[in-house]
Coordinates of C-alpha atoms and ligand atoms in Angstrom, one line a residue:
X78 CA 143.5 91.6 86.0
X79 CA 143.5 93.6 89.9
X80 CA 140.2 93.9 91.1
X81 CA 140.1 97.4 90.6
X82 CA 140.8 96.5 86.3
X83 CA 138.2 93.7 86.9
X84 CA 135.2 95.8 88.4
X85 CA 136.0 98.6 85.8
X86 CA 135.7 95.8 83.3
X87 CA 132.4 94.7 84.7
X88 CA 130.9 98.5 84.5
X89 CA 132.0 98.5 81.1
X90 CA 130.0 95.4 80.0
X91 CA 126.9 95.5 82.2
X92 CA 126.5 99.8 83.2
X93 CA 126.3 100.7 86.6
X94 CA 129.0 102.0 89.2
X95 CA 132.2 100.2 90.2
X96 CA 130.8 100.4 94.1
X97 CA 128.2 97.9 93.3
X98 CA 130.5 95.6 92.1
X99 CA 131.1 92.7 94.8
X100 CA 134.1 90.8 93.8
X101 CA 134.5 86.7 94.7
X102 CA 137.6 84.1 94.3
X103 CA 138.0 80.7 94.4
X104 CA 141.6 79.1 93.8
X105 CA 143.2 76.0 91.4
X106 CA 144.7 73.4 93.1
X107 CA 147.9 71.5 92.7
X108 CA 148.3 68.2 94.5
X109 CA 151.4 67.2 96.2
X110 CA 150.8 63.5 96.8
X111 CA 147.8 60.9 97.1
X112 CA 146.7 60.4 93.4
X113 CA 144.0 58.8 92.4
X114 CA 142.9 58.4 95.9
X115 CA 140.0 60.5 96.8
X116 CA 137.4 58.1 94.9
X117 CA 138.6 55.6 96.7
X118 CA 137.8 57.2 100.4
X119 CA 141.8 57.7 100.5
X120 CA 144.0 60.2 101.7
X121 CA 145.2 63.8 99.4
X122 CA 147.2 66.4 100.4
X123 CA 146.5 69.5 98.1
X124 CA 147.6 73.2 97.9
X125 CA 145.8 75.5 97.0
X126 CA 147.5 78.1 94.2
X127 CA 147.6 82.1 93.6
X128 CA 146.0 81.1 90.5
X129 CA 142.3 81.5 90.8
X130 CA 139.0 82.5 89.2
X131 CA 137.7 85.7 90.1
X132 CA 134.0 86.6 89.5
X133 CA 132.7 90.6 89.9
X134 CA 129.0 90.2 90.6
X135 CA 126.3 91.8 91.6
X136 CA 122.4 91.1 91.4
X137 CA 119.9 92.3 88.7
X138 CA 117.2 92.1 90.2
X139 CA 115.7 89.8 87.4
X140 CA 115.2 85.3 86.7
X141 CA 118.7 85.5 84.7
X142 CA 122.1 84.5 85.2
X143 CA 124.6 86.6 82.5
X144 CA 127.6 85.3 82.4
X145 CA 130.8 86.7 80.2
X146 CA 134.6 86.4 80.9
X147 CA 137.2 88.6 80.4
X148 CA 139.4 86.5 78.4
X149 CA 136.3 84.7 76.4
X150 CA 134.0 86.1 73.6
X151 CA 131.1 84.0 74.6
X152 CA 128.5 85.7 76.5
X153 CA 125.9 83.5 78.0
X154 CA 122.4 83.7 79.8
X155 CA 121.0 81.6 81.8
X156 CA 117.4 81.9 82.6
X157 CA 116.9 80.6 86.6
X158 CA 113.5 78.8 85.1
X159 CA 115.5 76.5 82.4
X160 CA 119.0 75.8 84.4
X161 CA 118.3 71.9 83.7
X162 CA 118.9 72.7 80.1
X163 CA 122.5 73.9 79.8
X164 CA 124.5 70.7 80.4
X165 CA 125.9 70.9 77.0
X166 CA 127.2 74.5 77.0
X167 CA 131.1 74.2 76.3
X168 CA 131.2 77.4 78.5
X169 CA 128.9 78.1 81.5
X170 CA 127.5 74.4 82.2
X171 CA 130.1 74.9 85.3
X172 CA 128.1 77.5 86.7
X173 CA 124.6 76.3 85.6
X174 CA 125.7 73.1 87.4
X175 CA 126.1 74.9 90.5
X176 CA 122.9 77.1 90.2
X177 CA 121.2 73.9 89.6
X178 CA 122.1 72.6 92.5
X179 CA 121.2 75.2 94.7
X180 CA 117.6 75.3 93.0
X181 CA 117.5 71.9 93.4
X182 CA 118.2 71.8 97.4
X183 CA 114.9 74.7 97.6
X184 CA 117.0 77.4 97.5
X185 CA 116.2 80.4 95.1
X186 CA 118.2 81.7 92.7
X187 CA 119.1 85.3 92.1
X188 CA 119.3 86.9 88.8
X189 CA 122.5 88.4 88.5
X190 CA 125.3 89.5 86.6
X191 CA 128.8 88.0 86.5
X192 CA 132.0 88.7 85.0
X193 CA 134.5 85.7 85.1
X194 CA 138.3 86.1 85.2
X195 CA 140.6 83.1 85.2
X196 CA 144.7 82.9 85.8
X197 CA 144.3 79.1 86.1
X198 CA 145.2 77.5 82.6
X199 CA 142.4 75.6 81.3
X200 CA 142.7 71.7 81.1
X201 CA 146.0 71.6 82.9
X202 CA 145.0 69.5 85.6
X203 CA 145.2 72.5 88.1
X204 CA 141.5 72.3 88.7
X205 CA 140.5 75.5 86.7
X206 CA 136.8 74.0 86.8
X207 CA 137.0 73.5 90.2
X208 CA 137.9 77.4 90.6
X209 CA 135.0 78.1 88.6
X210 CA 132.3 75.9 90.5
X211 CA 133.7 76.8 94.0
X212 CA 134.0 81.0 93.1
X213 CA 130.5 80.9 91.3
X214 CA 128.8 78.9 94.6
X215 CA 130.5 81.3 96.8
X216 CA 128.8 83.8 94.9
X217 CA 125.5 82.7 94.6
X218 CA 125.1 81.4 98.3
X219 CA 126.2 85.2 99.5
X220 CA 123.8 86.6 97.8
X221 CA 121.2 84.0 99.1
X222 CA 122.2 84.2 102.7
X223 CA 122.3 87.9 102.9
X224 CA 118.6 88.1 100.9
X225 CA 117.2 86.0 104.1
X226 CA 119.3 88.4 106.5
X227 CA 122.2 85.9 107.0
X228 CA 125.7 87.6 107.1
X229 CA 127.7 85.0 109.2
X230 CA 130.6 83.2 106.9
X231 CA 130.1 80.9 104.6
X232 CA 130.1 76.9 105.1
X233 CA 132.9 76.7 102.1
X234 CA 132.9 72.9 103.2
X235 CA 129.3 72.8 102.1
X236 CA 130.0 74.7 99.1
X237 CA 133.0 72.5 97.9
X238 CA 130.2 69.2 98.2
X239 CA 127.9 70.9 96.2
X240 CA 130.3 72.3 93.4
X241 CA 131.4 68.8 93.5
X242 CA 127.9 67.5 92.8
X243 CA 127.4 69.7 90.2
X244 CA 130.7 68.6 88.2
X245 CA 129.3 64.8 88.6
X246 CA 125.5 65.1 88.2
X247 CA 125.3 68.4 86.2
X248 CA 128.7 68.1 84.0
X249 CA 129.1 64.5 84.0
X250 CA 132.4 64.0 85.6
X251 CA 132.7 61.8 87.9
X252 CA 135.4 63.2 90.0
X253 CA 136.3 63.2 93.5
X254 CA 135.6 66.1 96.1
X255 CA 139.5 66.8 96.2
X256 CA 139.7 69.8 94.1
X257 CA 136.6 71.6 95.0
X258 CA 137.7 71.0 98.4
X259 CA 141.2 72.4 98.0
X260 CA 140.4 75.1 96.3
X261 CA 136.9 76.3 98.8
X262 CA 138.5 75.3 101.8
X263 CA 142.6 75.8 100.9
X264 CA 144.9 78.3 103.8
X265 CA 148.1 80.5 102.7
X266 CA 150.9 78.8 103.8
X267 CA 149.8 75.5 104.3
X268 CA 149.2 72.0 102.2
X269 CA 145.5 70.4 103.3
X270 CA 145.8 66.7 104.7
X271 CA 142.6 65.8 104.0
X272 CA 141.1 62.1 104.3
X273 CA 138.4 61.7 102.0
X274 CA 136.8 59.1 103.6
X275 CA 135.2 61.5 106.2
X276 CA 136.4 64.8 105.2
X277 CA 138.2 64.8 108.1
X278 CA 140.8 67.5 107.5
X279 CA 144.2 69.1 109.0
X280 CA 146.5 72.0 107.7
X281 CA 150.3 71.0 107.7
X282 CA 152.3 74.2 107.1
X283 CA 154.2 74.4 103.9
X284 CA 158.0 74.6 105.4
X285 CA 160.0 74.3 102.5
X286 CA 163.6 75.3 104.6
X287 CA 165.3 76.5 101.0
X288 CA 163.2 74.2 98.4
X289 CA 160.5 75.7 96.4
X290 CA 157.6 74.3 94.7
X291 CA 157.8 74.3 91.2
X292 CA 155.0 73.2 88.6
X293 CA 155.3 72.7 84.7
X294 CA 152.5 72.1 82.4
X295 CA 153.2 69.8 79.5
X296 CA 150.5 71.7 77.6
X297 CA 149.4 68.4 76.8
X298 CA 145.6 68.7 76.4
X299 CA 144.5 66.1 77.9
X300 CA 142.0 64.5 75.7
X301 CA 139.8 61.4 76.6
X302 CA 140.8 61.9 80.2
X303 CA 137.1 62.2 81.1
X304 CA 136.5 58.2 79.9
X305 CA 139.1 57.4 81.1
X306 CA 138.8 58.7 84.2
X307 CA 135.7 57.1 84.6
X308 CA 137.4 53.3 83.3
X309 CA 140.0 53.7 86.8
X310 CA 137.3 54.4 88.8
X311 CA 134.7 51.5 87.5
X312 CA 138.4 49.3 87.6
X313 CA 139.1 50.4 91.4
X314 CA 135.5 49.0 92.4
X315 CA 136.0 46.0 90.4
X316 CA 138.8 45.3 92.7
X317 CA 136.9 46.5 96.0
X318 CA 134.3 43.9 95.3
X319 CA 136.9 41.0 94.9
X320 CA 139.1 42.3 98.4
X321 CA 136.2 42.2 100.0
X322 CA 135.8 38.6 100.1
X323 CA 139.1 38.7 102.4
X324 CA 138.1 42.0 103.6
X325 CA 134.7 42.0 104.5
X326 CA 134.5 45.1 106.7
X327 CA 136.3 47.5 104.0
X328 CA 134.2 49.8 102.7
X329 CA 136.6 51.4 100.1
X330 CA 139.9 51.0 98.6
X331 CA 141.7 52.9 101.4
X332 CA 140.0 50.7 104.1
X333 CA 142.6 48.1 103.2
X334 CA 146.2 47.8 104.5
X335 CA 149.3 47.4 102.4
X336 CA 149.2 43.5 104.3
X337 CA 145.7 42.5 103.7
X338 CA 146.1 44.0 100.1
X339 CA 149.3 41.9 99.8
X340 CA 147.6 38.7 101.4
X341 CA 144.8 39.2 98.9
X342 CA 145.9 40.3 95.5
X343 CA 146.4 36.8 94.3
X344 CA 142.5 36.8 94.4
X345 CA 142.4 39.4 91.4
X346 CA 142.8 37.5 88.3
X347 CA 142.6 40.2 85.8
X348 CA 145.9 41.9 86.2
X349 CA 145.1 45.7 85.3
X350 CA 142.4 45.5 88.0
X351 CA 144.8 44.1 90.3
X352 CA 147.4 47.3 89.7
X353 CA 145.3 49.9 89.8
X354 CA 144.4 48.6 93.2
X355 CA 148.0 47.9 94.1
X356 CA 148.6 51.9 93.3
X357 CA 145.5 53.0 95.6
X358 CA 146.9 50.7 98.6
X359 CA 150.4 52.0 98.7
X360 CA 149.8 55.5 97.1
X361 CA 147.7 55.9 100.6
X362 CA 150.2 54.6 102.3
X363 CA 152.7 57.2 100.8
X364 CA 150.7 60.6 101.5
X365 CA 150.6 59.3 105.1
X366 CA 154.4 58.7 105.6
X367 CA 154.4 62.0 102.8
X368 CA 152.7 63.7 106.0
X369 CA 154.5 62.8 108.3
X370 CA 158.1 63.2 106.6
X371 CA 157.4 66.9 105.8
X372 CA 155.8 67.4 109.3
X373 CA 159.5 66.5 110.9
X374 CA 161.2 68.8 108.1
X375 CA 162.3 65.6 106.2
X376 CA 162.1 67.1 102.6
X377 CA 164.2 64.5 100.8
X378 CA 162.1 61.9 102.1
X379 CA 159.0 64.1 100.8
X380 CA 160.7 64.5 97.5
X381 CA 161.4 60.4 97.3
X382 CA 157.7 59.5 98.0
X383 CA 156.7 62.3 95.2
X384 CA 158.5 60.6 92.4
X385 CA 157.6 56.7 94.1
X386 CA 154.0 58.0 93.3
X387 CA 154.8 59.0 89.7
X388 CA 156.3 55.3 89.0
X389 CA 153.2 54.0 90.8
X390 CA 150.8 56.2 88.3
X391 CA 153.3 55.5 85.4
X392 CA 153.1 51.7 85.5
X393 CA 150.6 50.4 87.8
X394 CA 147.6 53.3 87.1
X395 CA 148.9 53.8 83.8
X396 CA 147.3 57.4 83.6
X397 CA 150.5 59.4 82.4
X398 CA 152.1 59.2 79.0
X399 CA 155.1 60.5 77.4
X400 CA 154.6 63.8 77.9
X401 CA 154.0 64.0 81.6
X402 CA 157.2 61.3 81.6
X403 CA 159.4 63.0 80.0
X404 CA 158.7 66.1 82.2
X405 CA 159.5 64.2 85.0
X406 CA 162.4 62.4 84.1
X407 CA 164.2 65.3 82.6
X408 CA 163.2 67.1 86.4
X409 CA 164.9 64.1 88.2
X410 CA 167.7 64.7 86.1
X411 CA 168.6 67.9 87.5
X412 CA 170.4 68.5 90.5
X413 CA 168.7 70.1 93.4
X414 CA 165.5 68.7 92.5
X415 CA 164.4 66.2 95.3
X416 CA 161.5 64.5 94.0
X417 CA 159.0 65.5 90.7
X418 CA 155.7 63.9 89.7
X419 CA 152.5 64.3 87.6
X420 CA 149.4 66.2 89.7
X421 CA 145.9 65.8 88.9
X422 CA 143.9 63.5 86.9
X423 CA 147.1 62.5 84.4
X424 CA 146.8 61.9 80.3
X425 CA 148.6 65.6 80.2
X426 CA 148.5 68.6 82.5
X427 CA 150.9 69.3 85.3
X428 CA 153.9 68.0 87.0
X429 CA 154.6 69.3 90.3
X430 CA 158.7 69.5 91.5
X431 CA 160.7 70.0 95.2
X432 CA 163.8 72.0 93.6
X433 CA 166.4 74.0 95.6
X434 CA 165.3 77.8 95.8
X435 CA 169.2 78.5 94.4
X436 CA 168.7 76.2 91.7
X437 CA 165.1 77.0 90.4
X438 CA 165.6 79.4 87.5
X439 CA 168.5 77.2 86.0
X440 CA 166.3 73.9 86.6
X441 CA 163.4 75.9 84.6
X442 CA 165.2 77.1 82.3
X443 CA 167.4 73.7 81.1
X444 CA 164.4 71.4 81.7
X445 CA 162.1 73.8 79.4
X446 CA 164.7 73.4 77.0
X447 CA 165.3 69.2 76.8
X448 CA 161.2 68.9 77.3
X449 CA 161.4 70.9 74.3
X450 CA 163.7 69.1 72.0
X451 CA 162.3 65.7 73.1
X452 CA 158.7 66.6 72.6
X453 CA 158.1 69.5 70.8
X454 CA 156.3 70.9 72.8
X455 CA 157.1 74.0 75.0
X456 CA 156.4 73.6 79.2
X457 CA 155.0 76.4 80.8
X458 CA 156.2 77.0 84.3
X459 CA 154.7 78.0 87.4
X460 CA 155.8 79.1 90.9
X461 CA 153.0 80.0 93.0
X462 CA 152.6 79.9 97.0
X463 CA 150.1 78.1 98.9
X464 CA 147.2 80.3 99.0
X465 CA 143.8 80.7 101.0
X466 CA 140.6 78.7 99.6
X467 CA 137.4 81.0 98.4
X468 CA 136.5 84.2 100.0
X469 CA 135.1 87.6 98.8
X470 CA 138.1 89.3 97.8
X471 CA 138.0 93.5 99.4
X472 CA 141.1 95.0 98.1
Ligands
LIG688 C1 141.0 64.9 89.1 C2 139.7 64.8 89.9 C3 140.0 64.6 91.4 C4 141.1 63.4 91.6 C5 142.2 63.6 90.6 C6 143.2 62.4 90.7 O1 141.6 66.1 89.4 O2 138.9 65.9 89.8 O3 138.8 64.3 92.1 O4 140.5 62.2 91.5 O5 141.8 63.8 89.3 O6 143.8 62.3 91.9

């Protein structure tokens, strides 16, 4: 929907006049390189997409929260005196979670009502929670700030930590701030370089000199990511612990060198916990000569690190399956594509390509076809730009 369709939309379900209706968007992510790194205090280097949640809100003037979407049946309240007790909604914990929060750090929350609408596909590893938490914190803090008389912009950096909290403490994911950063804090034209150590940040422009970014989803749900998810991260501080006793100053994964991991491995016995560090060590490695490769306009370099990062995930961090494989090898496969490789969590979801502009409807339309025949399943394919992070969207 335009925002013109999506505040009509809102009048329609909660009365009132389309000039009331404030509209707010927060982006999906896709991640170029640096997987399985941010939990680690490691290096990322996110886009953020055209795809994005858009919320039309405005305030009631009452304690409740009413939440609908415009592609979902469900409508939902949430009363501001009770948002500890909807962590087991399957739609609207996201937003609860961010309420929460908010109440939780003093601040008080509005009544208002909220109309959702979402181009990011759900469960595809583009972060369409993320989306959700960032656009519906961006909301709630604007009408916060300007209650107390405080117009100035918003801290989106802020806004990403505490969407990221609520996903971890309120939804029970333990995920990394990577994707609630990307998508609050994301630029048009640009990838984010962001070390997750310190949150130290840079923007690298997106100069893809006749290459394009191309992303298919397996539409492989990924099931029993969440667990897991959480197994890789509980393995990666399994292996901290032992490194440390050569490393005694490293605070994370990321604080140790591909040399001092090599000197050391030999001191992890069990050898799953020893790969999935090997993957952190080097994958870090990768997204800083990633950086600096696309920095000097050295795509095929880029594109070669991409698909050494999918091998890494494939066998060492053993989070991508036959799906997500075949995707990618039927991508390598083609020519003008310079390097392919699963984005996001894994177990399903997206892979994200470097293909030749010339050559991207023909790679779409003959990799679509063999992913089909191999799996029977039918890729959906995206081509979206690098877009800005959260902001209330005007026009
Ligand atoms: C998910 C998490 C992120 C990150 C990726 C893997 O998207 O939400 O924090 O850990 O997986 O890189």
């Amino acid at each position: 929907m335009n925002i013109s369709e999506l505040r009509e939309a809102f009048v329609a379900l909660y009365g009132g006049s389309v000039g009331d209706v404030r509209v707010f968007a927060a982006p999906g992510r896709v991640n170029l390189i640096g997987e399985h790194t941010d939990y680690n205090g490691g290096y990322v280097f996110p886009v953020a997409l055209q795809m994005r949640t858009a919320v039309a809100a405005r305030l009631n003037g009452g304690s409740v929260i009413r939440i609908a979407a415009t592609d979902l049946p469900d409508r939902v309240e949430l009363d501001t005196d009770k948002l500890d007790s909807y962590r087991s909604l399957k739609w609207g914990n996201y937003q609860a979670g961010v309420a929460y929060m908010m109440q939780r750090e003093g601040l008080e929350i509005p009544g208002c009502d909220l109309l959702y609408d979402d181009t990011v596909p759900h469960g595809s590893g583009l972060s369409s929670s993320a989306a959700i938490e960032v656009a519906t914190s961006l909301t709630l803090d604007t009408f916060i700030r300007e209650k107390n008389g405080d117009f100035a912009p918003p801290d989106l950096k802020r806004l990403a930590l505490l969407s990221q909290r609520a996903e971890n403490e309120y939804c029970g994911v333990s995920c990394g701030v990577m994707d609630q950063f990307a998508s609050a804090m994301g630029k048009e034209g640009n990838a984010i370089f962001l070390d997750c150590r310190d949150l130290s940040y840079q923007y690298v422009p997106l100069t893809l000199k006749g290459y394009r970014i191309v992303i298919a989803n397996t539409n492989k749900k990924h099931s029993l990511a969440a667990s897991k998810y959480n197994e890789r991260r509980a393995e990666c501080e399994a292996a901290l612990e032992i490194l440390k006793t050569s490393v005694p100053e490293a605070t994370c994964l990321r604080d140790i060198s591909v040399k001092q991991f090599e000197d050391a491995k030999g001191l992890i016995d069990n050898e799953q916990v020893r790969m999935r560090a090997e993957h952190v060590v080097y994958e870090c490695d990768r997204v800083l000569k990633a950086v600096k490769a696309l920095t000097a306009g050295d795509l095929p370099t880029f594109g070669k690190l991409m698909t050494a990062s999918h091998i890494s995930l494939r066998d060492l961090y053993e989070v991508t399956g036959f799906e997500l494989d075949t995707l990618v090898g039927e991508a390598l496969k083609m020519d003008g594509c310079i390097g392919s490789r699963m984005t996001g969590a894994g177990f399903g979801g997206c892979t994200v390509s470097i293909v030749e502009e010339a050559k991207a409807d023909a790679f779409i339309s003959s990799v679509g076809e063999s992913y089909r025949k191999r799996t029977g399943l039918s890729a959906d394919f995206y081509t979206s730009l690098a877009a800005d992070g959260a902001k209330e969207l005007t026009r």
